[in-house]
Coordinates of N, CA, C and O in Angstrom, one line a residue:
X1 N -26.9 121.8 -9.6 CA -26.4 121.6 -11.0 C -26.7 120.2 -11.4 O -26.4 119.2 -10.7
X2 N -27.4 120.2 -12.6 CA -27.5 118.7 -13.0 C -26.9 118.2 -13.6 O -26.0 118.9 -14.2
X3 N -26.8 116.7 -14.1 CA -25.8 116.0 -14.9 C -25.7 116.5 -16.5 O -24.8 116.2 -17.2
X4 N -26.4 117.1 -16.8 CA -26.3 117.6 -18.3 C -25.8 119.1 -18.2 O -25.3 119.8 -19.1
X5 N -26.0 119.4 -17.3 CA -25.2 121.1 -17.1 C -23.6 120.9 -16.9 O -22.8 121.9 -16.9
X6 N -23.1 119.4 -16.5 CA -21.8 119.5 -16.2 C -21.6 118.6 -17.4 O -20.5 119.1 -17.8
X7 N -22.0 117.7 -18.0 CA -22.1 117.3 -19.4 C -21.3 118.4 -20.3 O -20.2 118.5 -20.7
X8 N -22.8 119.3 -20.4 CA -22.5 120.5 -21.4 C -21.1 121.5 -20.9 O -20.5 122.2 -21.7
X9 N -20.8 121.4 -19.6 CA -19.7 122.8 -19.2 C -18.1 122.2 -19.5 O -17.1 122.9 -19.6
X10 N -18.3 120.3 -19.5 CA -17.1 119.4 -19.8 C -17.2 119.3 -21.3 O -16.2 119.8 -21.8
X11 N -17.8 119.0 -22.0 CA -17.6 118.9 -23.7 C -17.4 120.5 -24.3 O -17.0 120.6 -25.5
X12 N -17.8 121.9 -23.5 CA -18.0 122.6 -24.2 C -15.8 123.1 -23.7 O -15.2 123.7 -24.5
X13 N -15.2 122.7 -22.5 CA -14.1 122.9 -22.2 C -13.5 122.2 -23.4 O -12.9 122.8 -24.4
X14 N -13.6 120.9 -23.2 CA -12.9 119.8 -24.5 C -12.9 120.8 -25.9 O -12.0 120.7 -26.8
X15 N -13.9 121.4 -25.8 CA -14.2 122.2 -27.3 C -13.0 123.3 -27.1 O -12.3 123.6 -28.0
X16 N -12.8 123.9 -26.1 CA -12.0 125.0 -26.3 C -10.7 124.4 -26.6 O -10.0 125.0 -27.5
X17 N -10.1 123.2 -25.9 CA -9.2 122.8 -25.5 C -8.3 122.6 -26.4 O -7.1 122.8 -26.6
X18 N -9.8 121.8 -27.5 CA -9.0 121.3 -28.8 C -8.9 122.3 -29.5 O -8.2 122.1 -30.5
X19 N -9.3 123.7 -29.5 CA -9.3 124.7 -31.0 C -8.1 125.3 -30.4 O -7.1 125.2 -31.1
X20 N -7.9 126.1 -29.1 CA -6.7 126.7 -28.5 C -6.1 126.1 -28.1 O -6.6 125.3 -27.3
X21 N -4.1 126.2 -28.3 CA -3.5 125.5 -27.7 C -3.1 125.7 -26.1 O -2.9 124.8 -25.3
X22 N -3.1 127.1 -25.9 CA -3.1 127.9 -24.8 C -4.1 127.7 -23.8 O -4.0 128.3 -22.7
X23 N -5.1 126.9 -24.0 CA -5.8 126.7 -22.8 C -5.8 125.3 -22.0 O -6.6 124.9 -21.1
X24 N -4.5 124.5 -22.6 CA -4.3 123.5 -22.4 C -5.4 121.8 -22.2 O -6.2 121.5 -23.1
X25 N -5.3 121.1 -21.1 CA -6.0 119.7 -21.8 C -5.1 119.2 -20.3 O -4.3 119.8 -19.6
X26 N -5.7 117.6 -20.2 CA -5.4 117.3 -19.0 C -3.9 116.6 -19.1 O -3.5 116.0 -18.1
X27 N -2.9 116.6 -20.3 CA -2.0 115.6 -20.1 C -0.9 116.8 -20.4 O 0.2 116.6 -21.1
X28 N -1.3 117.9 -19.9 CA -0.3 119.0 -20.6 C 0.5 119.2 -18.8 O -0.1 119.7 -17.8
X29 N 2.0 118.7 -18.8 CA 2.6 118.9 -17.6 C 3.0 120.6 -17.4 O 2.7 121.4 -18.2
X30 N 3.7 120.8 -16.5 CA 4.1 122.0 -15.9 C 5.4 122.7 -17.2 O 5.3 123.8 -17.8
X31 N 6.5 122.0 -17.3 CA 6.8 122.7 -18.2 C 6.6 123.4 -19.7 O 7.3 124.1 -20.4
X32 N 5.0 122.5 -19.9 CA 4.3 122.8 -21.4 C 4.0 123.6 -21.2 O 4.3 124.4 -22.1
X33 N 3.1 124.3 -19.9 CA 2.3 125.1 -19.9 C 3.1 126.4 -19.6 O 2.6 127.4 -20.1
X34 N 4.3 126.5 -19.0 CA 4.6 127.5 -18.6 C 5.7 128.2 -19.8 O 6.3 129.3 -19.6
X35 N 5.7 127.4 -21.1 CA 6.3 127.3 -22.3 C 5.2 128.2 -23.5 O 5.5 128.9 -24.5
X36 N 3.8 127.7 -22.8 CA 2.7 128.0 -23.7 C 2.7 129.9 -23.1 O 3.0 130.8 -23.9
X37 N 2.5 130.0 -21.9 CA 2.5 131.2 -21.2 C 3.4 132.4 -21.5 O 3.0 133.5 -21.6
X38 N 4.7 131.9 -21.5 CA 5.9 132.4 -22.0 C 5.9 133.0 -23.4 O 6.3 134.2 -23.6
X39 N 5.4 132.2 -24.3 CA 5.4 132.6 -26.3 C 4.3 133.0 -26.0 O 4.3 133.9 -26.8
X40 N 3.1 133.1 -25.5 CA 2.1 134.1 -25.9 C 2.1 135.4 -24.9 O 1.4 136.3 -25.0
X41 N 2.9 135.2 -24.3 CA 3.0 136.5 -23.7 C 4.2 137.3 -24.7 O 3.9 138.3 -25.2
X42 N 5.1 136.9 -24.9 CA 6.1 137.8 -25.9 C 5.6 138.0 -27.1 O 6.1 139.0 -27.7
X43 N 4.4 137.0 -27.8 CA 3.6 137.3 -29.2 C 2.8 138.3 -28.5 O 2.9 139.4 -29.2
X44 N 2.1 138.5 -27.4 CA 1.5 140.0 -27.1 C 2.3 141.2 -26.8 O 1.8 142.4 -27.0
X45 N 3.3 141.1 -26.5 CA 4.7 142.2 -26.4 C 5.0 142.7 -27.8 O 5.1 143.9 -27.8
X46 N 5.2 142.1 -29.0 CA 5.5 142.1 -30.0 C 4.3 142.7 -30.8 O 4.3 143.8 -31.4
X47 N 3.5 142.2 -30.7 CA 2.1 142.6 -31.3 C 1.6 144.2 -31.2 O 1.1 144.9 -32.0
X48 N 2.1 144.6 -29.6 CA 1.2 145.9 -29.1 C 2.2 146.6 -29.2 O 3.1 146.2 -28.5
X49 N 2.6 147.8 -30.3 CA 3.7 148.7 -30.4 C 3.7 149.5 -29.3 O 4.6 150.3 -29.4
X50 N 3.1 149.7 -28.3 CA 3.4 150.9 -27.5 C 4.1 150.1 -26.3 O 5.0 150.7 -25.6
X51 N 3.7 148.6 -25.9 CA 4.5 147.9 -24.8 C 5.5 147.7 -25.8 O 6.6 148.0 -25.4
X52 N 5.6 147.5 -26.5 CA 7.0 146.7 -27.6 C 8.2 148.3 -27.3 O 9.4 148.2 -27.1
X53 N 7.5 149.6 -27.3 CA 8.2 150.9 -27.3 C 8.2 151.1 -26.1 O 9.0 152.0 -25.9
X54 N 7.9 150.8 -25.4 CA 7.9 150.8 -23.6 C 8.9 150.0 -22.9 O 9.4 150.5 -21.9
X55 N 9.3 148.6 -23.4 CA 10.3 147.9 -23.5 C 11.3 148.4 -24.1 O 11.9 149.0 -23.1
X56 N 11.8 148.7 -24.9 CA 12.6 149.5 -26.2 C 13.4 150.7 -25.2 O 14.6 150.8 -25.1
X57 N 12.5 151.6 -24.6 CA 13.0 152.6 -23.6 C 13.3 152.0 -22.6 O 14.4 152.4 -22.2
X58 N 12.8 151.2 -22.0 CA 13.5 150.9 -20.6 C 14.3 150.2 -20.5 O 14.7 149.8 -19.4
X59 N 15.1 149.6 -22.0 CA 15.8 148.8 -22.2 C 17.3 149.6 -23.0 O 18.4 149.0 -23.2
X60 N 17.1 150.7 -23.4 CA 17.4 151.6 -24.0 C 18.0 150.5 -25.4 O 19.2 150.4 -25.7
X61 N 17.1 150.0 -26.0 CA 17.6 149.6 -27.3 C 16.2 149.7 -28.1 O 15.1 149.9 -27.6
X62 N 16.5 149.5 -29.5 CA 15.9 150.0 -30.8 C 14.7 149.3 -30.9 O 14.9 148.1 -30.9
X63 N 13.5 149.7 -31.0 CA 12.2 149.0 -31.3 C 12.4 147.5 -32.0 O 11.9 146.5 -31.4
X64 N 13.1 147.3 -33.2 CA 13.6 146.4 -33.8 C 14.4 145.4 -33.1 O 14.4 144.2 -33.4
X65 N 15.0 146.1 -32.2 CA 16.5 144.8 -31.8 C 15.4 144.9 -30.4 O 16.1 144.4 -29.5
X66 N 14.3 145.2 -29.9 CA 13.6 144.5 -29.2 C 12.8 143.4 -29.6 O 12.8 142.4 -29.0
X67 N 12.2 143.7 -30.9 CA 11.6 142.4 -31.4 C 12.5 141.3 -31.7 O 12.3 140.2 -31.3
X68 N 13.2 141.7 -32.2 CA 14.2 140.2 -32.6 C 14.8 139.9 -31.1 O 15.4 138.8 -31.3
X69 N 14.9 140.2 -30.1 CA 15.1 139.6 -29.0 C 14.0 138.9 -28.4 O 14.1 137.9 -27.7
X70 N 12.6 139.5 -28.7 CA 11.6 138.8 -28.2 C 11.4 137.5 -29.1 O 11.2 136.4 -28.5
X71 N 11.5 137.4 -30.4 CA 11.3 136.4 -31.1 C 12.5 135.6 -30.8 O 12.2 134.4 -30.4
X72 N 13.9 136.1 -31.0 CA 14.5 134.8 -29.9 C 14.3 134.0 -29.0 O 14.7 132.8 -29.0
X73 N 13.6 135.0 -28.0 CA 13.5 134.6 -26.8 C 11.7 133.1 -26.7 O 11.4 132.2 -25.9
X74 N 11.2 133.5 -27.9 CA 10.3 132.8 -27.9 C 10.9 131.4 -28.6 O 10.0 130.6 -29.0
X75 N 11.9 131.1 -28.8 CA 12.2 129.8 -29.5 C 12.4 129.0 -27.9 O 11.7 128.0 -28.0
X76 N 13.0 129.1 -26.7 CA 13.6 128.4 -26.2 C 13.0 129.1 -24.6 O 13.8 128.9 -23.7
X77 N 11.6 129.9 -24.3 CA 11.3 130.3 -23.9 C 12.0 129.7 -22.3 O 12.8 130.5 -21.8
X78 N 11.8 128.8 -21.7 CA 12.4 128.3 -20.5 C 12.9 127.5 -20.5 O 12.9 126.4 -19.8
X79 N 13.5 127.8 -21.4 CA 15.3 126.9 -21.3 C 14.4 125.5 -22.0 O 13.3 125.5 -22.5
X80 N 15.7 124.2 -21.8 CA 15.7 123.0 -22.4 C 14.8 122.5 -21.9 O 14.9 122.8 -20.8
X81 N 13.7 121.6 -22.1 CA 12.6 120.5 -21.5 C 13.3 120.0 -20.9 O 14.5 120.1 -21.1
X82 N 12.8 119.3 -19.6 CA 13.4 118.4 -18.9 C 13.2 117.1 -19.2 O 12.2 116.8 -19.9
X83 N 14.0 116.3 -19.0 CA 14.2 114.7 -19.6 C 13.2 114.0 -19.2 O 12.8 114.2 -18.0
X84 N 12.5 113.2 -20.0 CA 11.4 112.9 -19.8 C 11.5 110.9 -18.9 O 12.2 110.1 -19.4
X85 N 10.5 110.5 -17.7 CA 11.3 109.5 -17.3 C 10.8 108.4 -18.3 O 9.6 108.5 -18.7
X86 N 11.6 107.5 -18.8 CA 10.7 106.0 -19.4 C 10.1 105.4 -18.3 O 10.6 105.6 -17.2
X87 N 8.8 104.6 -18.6 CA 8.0 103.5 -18.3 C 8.3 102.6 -18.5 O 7.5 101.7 -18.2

């Protein structure tokens, strides 16, 4: 591999990095990411009616009062951030 093939495979990452937030960036710690993982996995639950009705049954509650639990659940996906230390 040469220096412009790893050039091109690091700017073209930067490129994704910046347009999706879900693919994260190097100053993204553990609880961001697993925050980012969390809401896009319930925006895919929500989105696909047949997992959203799949949930719904095995939950034995209403297609609807599944979604609005998932969109709850996407406000505060893993609990409170942790306190962050000062410098």
């Amino acid at each position: 591999m040469q220096a412009s093939d790893r050039f091109n495979i690091n700017s073209q990452l930067e490129h994704l990095q910046a347009k999706y937030v879900g693919t994260g960036h190097a100053d993204l710690n553990r609880f961001e990411w697993a925050v980012n993982i969390q809401r896009d996995s319930y925006a895919s639950y929500i989105g696909h009616y047949p997992i959203l009705g799949y949930f719904a049954l095995a939950e034995n509650e209403s297609i609807g009062r599944e979604r609005y639990n998932f969109m709850q659940k996407m406000l505060l996906p893993c609990g409170l951030p942790p306190e962050r230390e000062e410098d």
